[in-house]
Amino acid sequence: MALIVQKFGGTSVGSVERIRHVAQWALDCQAKGDQIVLVVSAMSGETNRLVELATQINPIPYSREYDLLIASGEQIAVGLVTLAINTEAAKRGLIKPGESRARGLLGHQIGILTDQIYSKARIQEIDTTLLRKEISRQVIPVIAGFQGVDSENNITTLGRGGSDTSAVAIAAALKADDCEIYTDVDGVYTTDPRLCKEARKISKISYEEMMELASLGAKVLQIRSVELAAKYRLPLHVRSSFDPVEGTRVVSQEDLGGAMEQVVVAGVAADASQVKFTLQNISEGPGVAAKLFGSLSRAAIVVDVIVQDIPSHGVLTVSFTVGKTDALKASQVLDEIKRTSFPAMKIVEERDLAKVSIVGVGMQHHPGVASKMFSLLAEAGIDIKLITTSEIKVSCLIAESQMKSAVQCLHQGFELHRL
Ligand code: ADP
Ligand code: ASP
Ligand code: MG
């Protein structure tokens, strides 16, 4: 008997029909002898709708009440999925009137304790007592993803796509045998199949490569869910809720076997919502970067690519990128830094940018991968605005309008369609 945590994303609970399907699937899996725990996201489009309402009222809405609001989508999905399981269980004669086969639970009801960084909270602890009790009585816990509670009982949320992280954290806390992420694609592909028809499904991928892909824009898994899975050595199975075929296994490098070693580039990722800030005319001196990025980090802004030019005539230029949702807040923080520390600083903001990246563990032993990427982009007439590299990735900042063609030319150029 295996203990399996199954997470269903927005599209997978996007209609009454899909919710009935989830209920049937969970009961079928239980009938095969497994113990099932469900984690569900809000119905597709619901969180976006709530975010949109909040930003109409305040363009920088992040606060306690913002989390209270956007966490509500998951409550609806939990209610509906639990109702569907109990209705189906009654139909199958599994329960008598008045009994339940599933129990809906919100983050605070099972003690998903987080820190207090609203809209980007991190899980600190999960109390599994209630979950274990329900599982042992053959009741399926249906847990709201994306949400938790801080030490003062405030509702918090884990960042967009955070239900993946809820599922992995719950699976780790329960020491589950498997964590299945059900979504609207049947696995992790060499690139977003919506951007490139030639994308190929990857049967197994290492945590390291998946972390890079996720952090660089492949939203099929939230980056933090992969970090947690790697930390607890928990295998993930990304699969479709529409088609019961085998999906992609996210595993440790040792479990990958030798085959992947020959692959230099395993995937191409793209992230559309990038904003670049260029700070010119900053007086040179020790602690400049600490001052700039310290203020941004205290405002919980995630800064991505950073480039500092060599100082000339006592002044320097620093560029960095942030995601679109943080841009307005970043701009406010920079205005404040200018006022208090660098009055001569000029702030230039560039929008409508995208980041395209190639990822592969094999890259670290193969010279010339980055230069091939630059040549492929140049041949496609795509101008590169910033470059960053690590051992297993190369990222280029380009115009958002060229993102799709960049993904396609890199996918083709690195022959990922042949994998
Ligand atoms: P869910 O609501 O189930 O969490 P998401 O929309 O968050 O689903 O993630 C699934 C989507 O991720 C897919 O529809 C696909 O467009 C996108 N995606 C981006 N990169 C990849 C990739 N490399 N492989 C698979 N899907 C990807
Ligand atoms: N509903 C949340 C979101 O849209 C969490 C998730 O889908 O994982 O970001
Ligand atoms: Mg998601």
PDB file of C-alpha atoms in Angstrom, residues 93-211:
ATOM      1  CA  GLY A  93     -21.979   2.417  -2.083  1.00  0.00           C
ATOM      2  CA  LEU A  94     -18.699   3.109  -0.267  1.00  0.00           C
ATOM      3  CA  ILE A  95     -20.314   5.159   2.483  1.00  0.00           C
ATOM      4  CA  LYS A  96     -23.636   5.199   4.280  1.00  0.00           C
ATOM      5  CA  PRO A  97     -25.792   8.345   4.554  1.00  0.00           C
ATOM      6  CA  GLY A  98     -24.143  10.779   6.948  1.00  0.00           C
ATOM      7  CA  GLU A  99     -20.643   9.346   6.379  1.00  0.00           C
ATOM      8  CA  SER A 100     -17.827  10.981   4.413  1.00  0.00           C
ATOM      9  CA  ARG A 101     -15.045   9.586   2.263  1.00  0.00           C
ATOM     10  CA  ALA A 102     -13.278  12.938   1.914  1.00  0.00           C
ATOM     11  CA  ARG A 103     -12.698  15.910   4.188  1.00  0.00           C
ATOM     12  CA  GLY A 104     -11.899  19.377   2.890  1.00  0.00           C
ATOM     13  CA  LEU A 105      -9.183  21.230   4.810  1.00  0.00           C
ATOM     14  CA  LEU A 106      -7.790  24.737   4.540  1.00  0.00           C
ATOM     15  CA  GLY A 107      -4.140  25.555   5.278  1.00  0.00           C
ATOM     16  CA  HIS A 108      -4.818  26.833   8.793  1.00  0.00           C
ATOM     17  CA  GLN A 109      -6.947  23.809   9.668  1.00  0.00           C
ATOM     18  CA  ILE A 110      -4.009  21.447   9.281  1.00  0.00           C
ATOM     19  CA  GLY A 111      -1.401  23.851  10.591  1.00  0.00           C
ATOM     20  CA  ILE A 112       0.585  24.697   7.451  1.00  0.00           C
ATOM     21  CA  LEU A 113       2.734  27.174   9.350  1.00  0.00           C
ATOM     22  CA  THR A 114       4.549  29.802   7.274  1.00  0.00           C
ATOM     23  CA  ASP A 115       6.593  32.943   7.827  1.00  0.00           C
ATOM     24  CA  GLN A 116       4.863  36.319   7.444  1.00  0.00           C
ATOM     25  CA  ILE A 117       6.097  37.407   4.031  1.00  0.00           C
ATOM     26  CA  TYR A 118       2.712  37.964   2.444  1.00  0.00           C
ATOM     27  CA  SER A 119       2.286  36.723  -1.142  1.00  0.00           C
ATOM     28  CA  LYS A 120       5.684  34.956  -0.962  1.00  0.00           C
ATOM     29  CA  ALA A 121       5.421  33.087   2.322  1.00  0.00           C
ATOM     30  CA  ARG A 122       7.597  30.064   3.021  1.00  0.00           C
ATOM     31  CA  ILE A 123       6.372  26.936   4.761  1.00  0.00           C
ATOM     32  CA  GLN A 124       8.100  26.306   8.079  1.00  0.00           C
ATOM     33  CA  GLU A 125       6.227  23.348   9.458  1.00  0.00           C
ATOM     34  CA  ILE A 126       3.231  21.109   8.804  1.00  0.00           C
ATOM     35  CA  ASP A 127       1.330  19.322  11.530  1.00  0.00           C
ATOM     36  CA  THR A 128       0.401  15.896  10.162  1.00  0.00           C
ATOM     37  CA  THR A 129      -1.628  14.655  13.143  1.00  0.00           C
ATOM     38  CA  LEU A 130      -5.052  15.311  11.650  1.00  0.00           C
ATOM     39  CA  LEU A 131      -3.988  14.127   8.196  1.00  0.00           C
ATOM     40  CA  ARG A 132      -2.694  10.831   9.543  1.00  0.00           C
ATOM     41  CA  LYS A 133      -5.895  10.284  11.515  1.00  0.00           C
ATOM     42  CA  GLU A 134      -8.051  10.848   8.425  1.00  0.00           C
ATOM     43  CA  ILE A 135      -5.857   8.678   6.198  1.00  0.00           C
ATOM     44  CA  SER A 136      -5.994   5.819   8.674  1.00  0.00           C
ATOM     45  CA  ARG A 137      -9.817   5.902   8.551  1.00  0.00           C
ATOM     46  CA  GLN A 138      -9.728   5.766   4.737  1.00  0.00           C
ATOM     47  CA  VAL A 139     -10.861   9.361   4.485  1.00  0.00           C
ATOM     48  CA  ILE A 140      -9.199  11.362   1.689  1.00  0.00           C
ATOM     49  CA  PRO A 141      -7.966  14.740   2.954  1.00  0.00           C
ATOM     50  CA  VAL A 142      -8.604  17.393   0.289  1.00  0.00           C
ATOM     51  CA  ILE A 143      -6.229  20.223   1.131  1.00  0.00           C
ATOM     52  CA  ALA A 144      -6.202  23.791  -0.162  1.00  0.00           C
ATOM     53  CA  GLY A 145      -2.906  24.419  -1.928  1.00  0.00           C
ATOM     54  CA  PHE A 146      -1.140  27.801  -2.097  1.00  0.00           C
ATOM     55  CA  GLN A 147      -2.094  28.855   1.446  1.00  0.00           C
ATOM     56  CA  GLY A 148      -0.820  28.644   4.974  1.00  0.00           C
ATOM     57  CA  VAL A 149      -1.059  30.487   8.230  1.00  0.00           C
ATOM     58  CA  ASP A 150       1.557  32.475  10.155  1.00  0.00           C
ATOM     59  CA  SER A 151       2.247  32.281  13.876  1.00  0.00           C
ATOM     60  CA  GLU A 152      -0.348  35.026  14.490  1.00  0.00           C
ATOM     61  CA  ASN A 153      -3.097  33.154  12.637  1.00  0.00           C
ATOM     62  CA  ASN A 154      -2.988  35.348   9.516  1.00  0.00           C
ATOM     63  CA  ILE A 155      -3.653  33.625   6.207  1.00  0.00           C
ATOM     64  CA  THR A 156      -0.591  33.683   3.958  1.00  0.00           C
ATOM     65  CA  THR A 157       0.024  32.577   0.357  1.00  0.00           C
ATOM     66  CA  LEU A 158       3.065  30.932  -1.162  1.00  0.00           C
ATOM     67  CA  GLY A 159       3.535  32.826  -4.439  1.00  0.00           C
ATOM     68  CA  ARG A 160       1.941  32.130  -7.828  1.00  0.00           C
ATOM     69  CA  GLY A 161       1.946  28.455  -8.676  1.00  0.00           C
ATOM     70  CA  GLY A 162       2.384  27.712  -4.965  1.00  0.00           C
ATOM     71  CA  SER A 163       0.079  24.690  -4.810  1.00  0.00           C
ATOM     72  CA  ASP A 164       2.941  22.634  -6.224  1.00  0.00           C
ATOM     73  CA  THR A 165       4.980  23.614  -3.175  1.00  0.00           C
ATOM     74  CA  SER A 166       2.073  22.821  -0.827  1.00  0.00           C
ATOM     75  CA  ALA A 167       1.831  19.336  -2.349  1.00  0.00           C
ATOM     76  CA  VAL A 168       5.549  18.613  -2.069  1.00  0.00           C
ATOM     77  CA  ALA A 169       5.741  19.956   1.496  1.00  0.00           C
ATOM     78  CA  ILE A 170       2.761  17.820   2.541  1.00  0.00           C
ATOM     79  CA  ALA A 171       4.239  14.768   0.794  1.00  0.00           C
ATOM     80  CA  ALA A 172       7.574  15.333   2.558  1.00  0.00           C
ATOM     81  CA  ALA A 173       5.916  15.838   5.946  1.00  0.00           C
ATOM     82  CA  LEU A 174       3.899  12.632   5.511  1.00  0.00           C
ATOM     83  CA  LYS A 175       6.914  10.775   4.081  1.00  0.00           C
ATOM     84  CA  ALA A 176       4.705   9.850   1.132  1.00  0.00           C
ATOM     85  CA  ASP A 177       5.874   7.281  -1.406  1.00  0.00           C
ATOM     86  CA  ASP A 178       4.981   9.441  -4.371  1.00  0.00           C
ATOM     87  CA  CYS A 179       3.922  12.979  -5.199  1.00  0.00           C
ATOM     88  CA  GLU A 180       1.939  13.292  -8.412  1.00  0.00           C
ATOM     89  CA  ILE A 181       1.455  16.711  -9.998  1.00  0.00           C
ATOM     90  CA  TYR A 182      -1.550  16.570 -12.324  1.00  0.00           C
ATOM     91  CA  THR A 183      -1.722  19.354 -14.868  1.00  0.00           C
ATOM     92  CA  ASP A 184      -2.868  20.223 -18.391  1.00  0.00           C
ATOM     93  CA  VAL A 185       0.241  18.845 -20.154  1.00  0.00           C
ATOM     94  CA  ASP A 186       1.364  15.232 -19.875  1.00  0.00           C
ATOM     95  CA  GLY A 187       4.807  15.982 -18.495  1.00  0.00           C
ATOM     96  CA  VAL A 188       7.796  18.278 -18.594  1.00  0.00           C
ATOM     97  CA  TYR A 189       8.814  19.080 -22.161  1.00  0.00           C
ATOM     98  CA  THR A 190      12.088  20.255 -23.686  1.00  0.00           C
ATOM     99  CA  THR A 191      10.371  23.645 -23.842  1.00  0.00           C
ATOM    100  CA  ASP A 192       6.884  25.040 -23.266  1.00  0.00           C
ATOM    101  CA  PRO A 193       4.768  23.060 -25.760  1.00  0.00           C
ATOM    102  CA  ARG A 194       2.602  26.158 -26.176  1.00  0.00           C
ATOM    103  CA  LEU A 195       5.575  28.067 -27.590  1.00  0.00           C
ATOM    104  CA  CYS A 196       7.077  25.361 -29.766  1.00  0.00           C
ATOM    105  CA  LYS A 197       5.242  22.522 -31.519  1.00  0.00           C
ATOM    106  CA  GLU A 198       8.476  20.556 -31.748  1.00  0.00           C
ATOM    107  CA  ALA A 199       8.809  20.266 -27.950  1.00  0.00           C
ATOM    108  CA  ARG A 200       9.487  16.713 -26.759  1.00  0.00           C
ATOM    109  CA  LYS A 201       8.365  15.111 -23.538  1.00  0.00           C
ATOM    110  CA  ILE A 202      11.244  14.302 -21.174  1.00  0.00           C
ATOM    111  CA  SER A 203      10.745  10.964 -19.401  1.00  0.00           C
ATOM    112  CA  LYS A 204      13.169  11.703 -16.532  1.00  0.00           C
ATOM    113  CA  ILE A 205      14.825  14.932 -15.482  1.00  0.00           C
ATOM    114  CA  SER A 206      17.174  15.751 -12.589  1.00  0.00           C
ATOM    115  CA  TYR A 207      16.122  18.025  -9.751  1.00  0.00           C
ATOM    116  CA  GLU A 208      18.946  20.392 -10.726  1.00  0.00           C
ATOM    117  CA  GLU A 209      17.808  20.815 -14.319  1.00  0.00           C
ATOM    118  CA  MET A 210      14.161  21.076 -13.297  1.00  0.00           C
ATOM    119  CA  MET A 211      15.060  23.765 -10.746  1.00  0.00           C
TER     120      MET A 211
END
